[in-house]
Short mmCIF file of C-alpha atoms and ligand atoms in Angstrom, two decimals:
data_model
loop_
_atom_site.label_atom_id
_atom_site.label_comp_id
_atom_site.label_asym_id
_atom_site.label_seq_id
_atom_site.Cartn_x
_atom_site.Cartn_y
_atom_site.Cartn_z
CA UNK A 1 93.19 105.30 104.82
CA UNK A 2 93.55 101.34 104.89
CA UNK A 3 96.25 99.66 107.09
CA UNK A 4 99.53 99.54 105.06
CA UNK A 5 101.45 96.48 104.54
CA UNK A 6 105.07 97.06 106.06
CA UNK A 7 108.26 94.86 104.90
CA UNK A 8 110.86 94.43 107.54
CA UNK A 9 114.23 92.15 107.16
CA UNK A 10 112.44 88.96 107.97
CA UNK A 11 108.72 89.54 108.33
CA UNK A 12 105.56 91.02 106.26
CA UNK A 13 103.09 92.85 108.06
CA UNK A 14 99.94 92.68 106.16
CA UNK A 15 96.26 93.92 107.24
CA UNK A 16 94.79 90.67 109.22
CA UNK A 17 92.20 88.95 107.15
CA UNK A 18 89.34 86.56 108.55
CA UNK A 19 91.19 83.38 107.09
CA UNK A 20 94.09 84.38 109.50
CA UNK A 21 91.82 82.72 112.41
CA UNK A 22 93.79 79.72 112.76
CA UNK A 23 96.99 81.32 112.80
CA UNK A 24 95.63 83.71 115.43
CA UNK A 25 94.40 80.93 117.30
CA UNK A 26 97.57 79.38 118.29
CA UNK A 27 98.01 82.76 120.38
CA UNK A 28 94.51 83.51 121.21
CA UNK A 29 93.41 80.00 122.26
CA UNK A 30 96.46 79.59 124.52
CA UNK A 31 95.72 80.67 128.25
CA UNK A 32 99.56 81.30 128.74
CA UNK A 33 100.12 83.68 125.98
CA UNK A 34 96.45 85.35 126.89
CA UNK A 35 97.75 85.48 130.46
CA UNK A 36 98.01 89.37 130.33
CA UNK A 37 95.33 90.14 127.61
CA UNK A 38 92.53 92.35 128.68
CA UNK A 39 90.33 89.58 127.93
CA UNK A 40 90.28 85.73 128.31
CA UNK A 41 91.84 83.08 125.79
CA UNK A 42 88.94 81.95 123.53
CA UNK A 43 87.68 78.71 123.81
CA UNK A 44 87.40 77.77 119.92
CA UNK A 45 88.45 78.72 116.58
CA UNK A 46 85.06 80.30 115.82
CA UNK A 47 85.60 82.80 118.95
CA UNK A 48 89.08 83.84 117.51
CA UNK A 49 87.51 84.29 114.02
CA UNK A 50 84.84 86.33 115.84
CA UNK A 51 87.39 88.85 117.06
CA UNK A 52 88.93 89.29 113.61
CA UNK A 53 85.54 90.20 112.17
CA UNK A 54 84.90 92.60 114.79
CA UNK A 55 88.36 94.21 113.98
CA UNK A 56 87.51 94.26 110.48
CA UNK A 57 84.29 96.27 111.45
CA UNK A 58 86.26 99.03 112.84
CA UNK A 59 87.19 102.16 111.27
CA UNK A 60 91.08 101.60 110.24
CA UNK A 61 91.50 105.38 111.16
CA UNK A 62 91.27 104.32 114.81
CA UNK A 63 92.22 100.76 115.28
CA UNK A 64 94.56 98.89 112.82
CA UNK A 65 95.54 95.24 112.88
CA UNK A 66 98.64 93.61 111.28
CA UNK A 67 99.02 89.82 110.69
CA UNK A 68 102.75 88.98 111.46
CA UNK A 69 104.07 86.92 108.73
CA UNK A 70 107.38 84.81 108.25
CA UNK A 71 109.44 84.86 105.00
CA UNK A 72 108.15 81.16 104.78
CA UNK A 73 104.38 82.44 104.75
CA UNK A 74 103.73 81.23 108.54
CA UNK A 75 101.43 83.40 110.66
CA UNK A 76 103.62 84.32 114.03
CA UNK A 77 101.23 86.54 115.46
CA UNK A 78 99.73 90.10 115.26
CA UNK A 79 100.44 93.62 116.52
CA UNK A 80 97.52 96.47 116.55
CA UNK A 81 97.10 99.99 117.22
CA UNK A 82 93.99 101.19 118.94
CA UNK A 83 92.82 104.49 120.53
CA UNK A 84 94.32 106.40 117.86
CA UNK A 85 93.42 110.19 118.46
CA UNK A 86 94.38 112.40 115.86
CA UNK A 87 93.69 115.55 117.76
CA UNK A 88 96.39 114.11 120.06
CA UNK A 89 98.67 112.83 117.74
CA UNK A 90 98.54 109.72 119.85
CA UNK A 91 97.74 105.90 119.78
CA UNK A 92 98.26 103.00 121.80
CA UNK A 93 100.01 99.38 120.56
CA UNK A 94 99.25 95.94 121.34
CA UNK A 95 101.11 92.89 120.43
CA UNK A 96 100.96 88.94 120.58
CA UNK A 97 102.80 85.99 119.16
CA UNK A 98 102.05 82.34 119.47
CA UNK A 99 104.22 80.63 121.79
CA UNK A 100 106.23 78.66 119.00
CA UNK A 101 107.84 82.03 117.74
CA UNK A 102 108.58 83.58 121.15
CA UNK A 103 111.91 84.85 122.07
CA UNK A 104 113.43 84.90 118.55
CA UNK A 105 113.33 88.79 118.20
CA UNK A 106 110.42 88.63 116.02
CA UNK A 107 108.07 91.14 117.92
CA UNK A 108 111.03 93.39 118.19
CA UNK A 109 111.47 93.67 114.50
CA UNK A 110 107.64 93.72 113.94
CA UNK A 111 107.20 96.61 116.64
CA UNK A 112 109.89 98.46 115.22
CA UNK A 113 108.42 98.54 111.62
CA UNK A 114 105.25 99.62 113.22
CA UNK A 115 106.72 102.22 115.29
CA UNK A 116 108.64 103.81 112.63
CA UNK A 117 105.22 103.66 110.32
CA UNK A 118 103.34 105.31 112.84
CA UNK A 119 105.76 108.27 113.46
CA UNK A 120 106.52 108.51 109.62
CA UNK A 121 103.07 107.64 107.92
CA UNK A 122 100.41 108.28 110.58
CA UNK A 123 101.64 111.54 111.85
CA UNK A 124 101.87 110.28 115.52
CA UNK A 125 103.79 112.23 117.84
CA UNK A 126 103.30 109.75 121.02
CA UNK A 127 102.94 105.97 121.04
CA UNK A 128 101.39 104.12 124.40
CA UNK A 129 101.61 100.50 125.72
CA UNK A 130 99.83 99.30 128.86
CA UNK A 131 101.49 96.30 130.44
CA UNK A 132 100.75 94.27 133.53
CA UNK A 133 103.80 94.82 135.67
CA UNK A 134 104.40 90.73 135.94
CA UNK A 135 104.58 90.42 132.23
CA UNK A 136 108.54 90.73 131.89
CA UNK A 137 108.51 89.82 128.40
CA UNK A 138 106.25 92.61 127.34
CA UNK A 139 108.09 95.29 129.42
CA UNK A 140 111.48 94.05 128.16
CA UNK A 141 110.01 94.52 124.27
CA UNK A 142 108.75 97.95 125.26
CA UNK A 143 112.30 99.03 126.98
CA UNK A 144 114.17 97.61 123.97
CA UNK A 145 111.66 99.59 121.61
CA UNK A 146 112.68 102.60 123.67
CA UNK A 147 109.70 103.22 125.78
CA UNK A 148 109.84 104.83 129.02
CA UNK A 149 107.90 103.28 131.92
CA UNK A 150 105.76 106.58 133.16
CA UNK A 151 103.84 104.86 136.20
CA UNK A 152 101.36 102.32 137.59
CA UNK A 153 97.63 102.93 136.63
CA UNK A 154 95.77 101.48 139.49
CA UNK A 155 92.69 99.12 138.85
CA UNK A 156 93.04 100.24 134.70
CA UNK A 157 91.86 96.98 133.34
CA UNK A 158 88.66 94.67 134.41
CA UNK A 159 89.00 90.80 133.17
CA UNK A 160 86.14 88.54 134.26
CA UNK A 161 85.65 90.74 137.17
CA UNK A 162 89.20 91.05 138.51
CA UNK A 163 90.68 94.65 138.46
CA UNK A 164 94.34 94.99 137.06
CA UNK A 165 96.79 97.66 137.72
CA UNK A 166 98.78 98.38 134.89
CA UNK A 167 102.29 100.19 133.88
CA UNK A 168 102.22 102.96 131.25
CA UNK A 169 104.97 103.10 128.83
CA UNK A 170 105.32 105.97 126.51
CA UNK A 171 107.60 106.48 123.43
CA UNK A 172 107.60 110.19 122.40
CA UNK A 173 108.67 111.06 118.74
CA UNK A 174 112.38 112.52 118.89
CA UNK A 175 112.68 112.29 122.72
C1 COA B 1 105.52 89.92 124.62
C2 COA B 1 106.18 88.98 123.46
C3 COA B 1 104.92 89.58 122.16
C4 COA B 1 107.32 89.26 123.09
O1 COA B 1 107.65 88.84 121.89
P1 COA B 1 109.20 88.43 121.46
O2 COA B 1 109.16 88.23 119.67
O3 COA B 1 109.20 86.74 122.09
O4 COA B 1 109.99 89.16 122.10
P2 COA B 1 111.68 89.47 121.40
O5 COA B 1 112.07 87.92 121.31
O6 COA B 1 111.55 90.35 120.28
O7 COA B 1 112.39 90.02 122.80
C5 COA B 1 112.23 91.43 123.27
C6 COA B 1 113.03 91.52 124.42
O8 COA B 1 112.04 91.04 125.73
C7 COA B 1 112.97 89.84 126.07
N1 COA B 1 111.96 88.52 126.35
C8 COA B 1 110.97 88.11 125.54
N2 COA B 1 110.79 87.25 126.11
C9 COA B 1 110.98 87.10 127.61
C10 COA B 1 110.81 86.48 128.85
N3 COA B 1 109.78 85.62 128.74
N4 COA B 1 111.51 86.61 129.62
C11 COA B 1 112.27 87.64 129.85
N5 COA B 1 112.50 88.52 128.87
C12 COA B 1 111.96 88.14 127.67
C13 COA B 1 114.18 89.55 125.34
O9 COA B 1 115.19 88.80 125.53
C14 COA B 1 114.29 90.68 124.55
O10 COA B 1 115.22 91.65 125.31
P3 COA B 1 116.88 91.69 125.37
O11 COA B 1 116.96 92.33 123.79
O12 COA B 1 117.12 92.41 126.15
O13 COA B 1 117.35 90.36 125.72
C15 COA B 1 105.57 87.60 123.56
O14 COA B 1 106.20 87.39 124.53
C16 COA B 1 104.22 87.42 123.64
O15 COA B 1 103.46 87.24 122.59
N6 COA B 1 103.41 87.43 125.00
C17 COA B 1 102.14 87.05 125.14
C18 COA B 1 101.24 88.34 124.79
C19 COA B 1 101.32 89.55 125.62
O16 COA B 1 101.72 89.22 126.81
N7 COA B 1 101.20 90.65 125.04
C20 COA B 1 101.29 91.98 125.75
C21 COA B 1 100.23 92.34 126.32
S1 COA B 1 100.24 94.02 127.22
#
């Protein structure tokens, strides 16, 4: 099943496309926005476009990516699911906005739309987010969405040779 378009009060979440590279680059090319990502900021538009091409090559059943677009048509950022496991009815979310869109409730609204979609349309029971303990914005966002902090996973990610420990956040349907 292809990635479905989701409409929220102020936003449209639609499948990301290769011509979203310039919009995504405002986030992916920004070292501050990418500080807690599991790979470094890209060094040019072509590298950002390469990530989009790679995502579009994935089976949307286990990895889906939405562009977050405002009512005026501006590309604000992206939200994705990955590691979707049917047999466990579980997936993991990732989220990033261009800095110009931070702290306006954009990701709260986008992620709520995606969480509802995962529970209702994708038959998911558990949603996970792995978050760096220093990533205050992302932790606060997860808490606002109802995720529960479940523990620290030591050396969970390796970014440019450096291991990072990550917190597991979980959201269980109906709990
Ligand atoms: C994490 C991120 C997506 C949050 O998006 P956002 O749209 O700015 O978040 P919202 O405005 O919906 O805010 C959600 C909550 O987080 C809080 N928050 C957001 N940014 C914050 C910050 N820099 N410091 C402290 N709290 C912050 C908000 O106050 C709100 O909580 P509240 O309702 O209790 O006040 C955004 O900061 C981002 O793109 N960061 C870089 C990418 C990243 O780290 N992704 C996650 C990797 S795990």
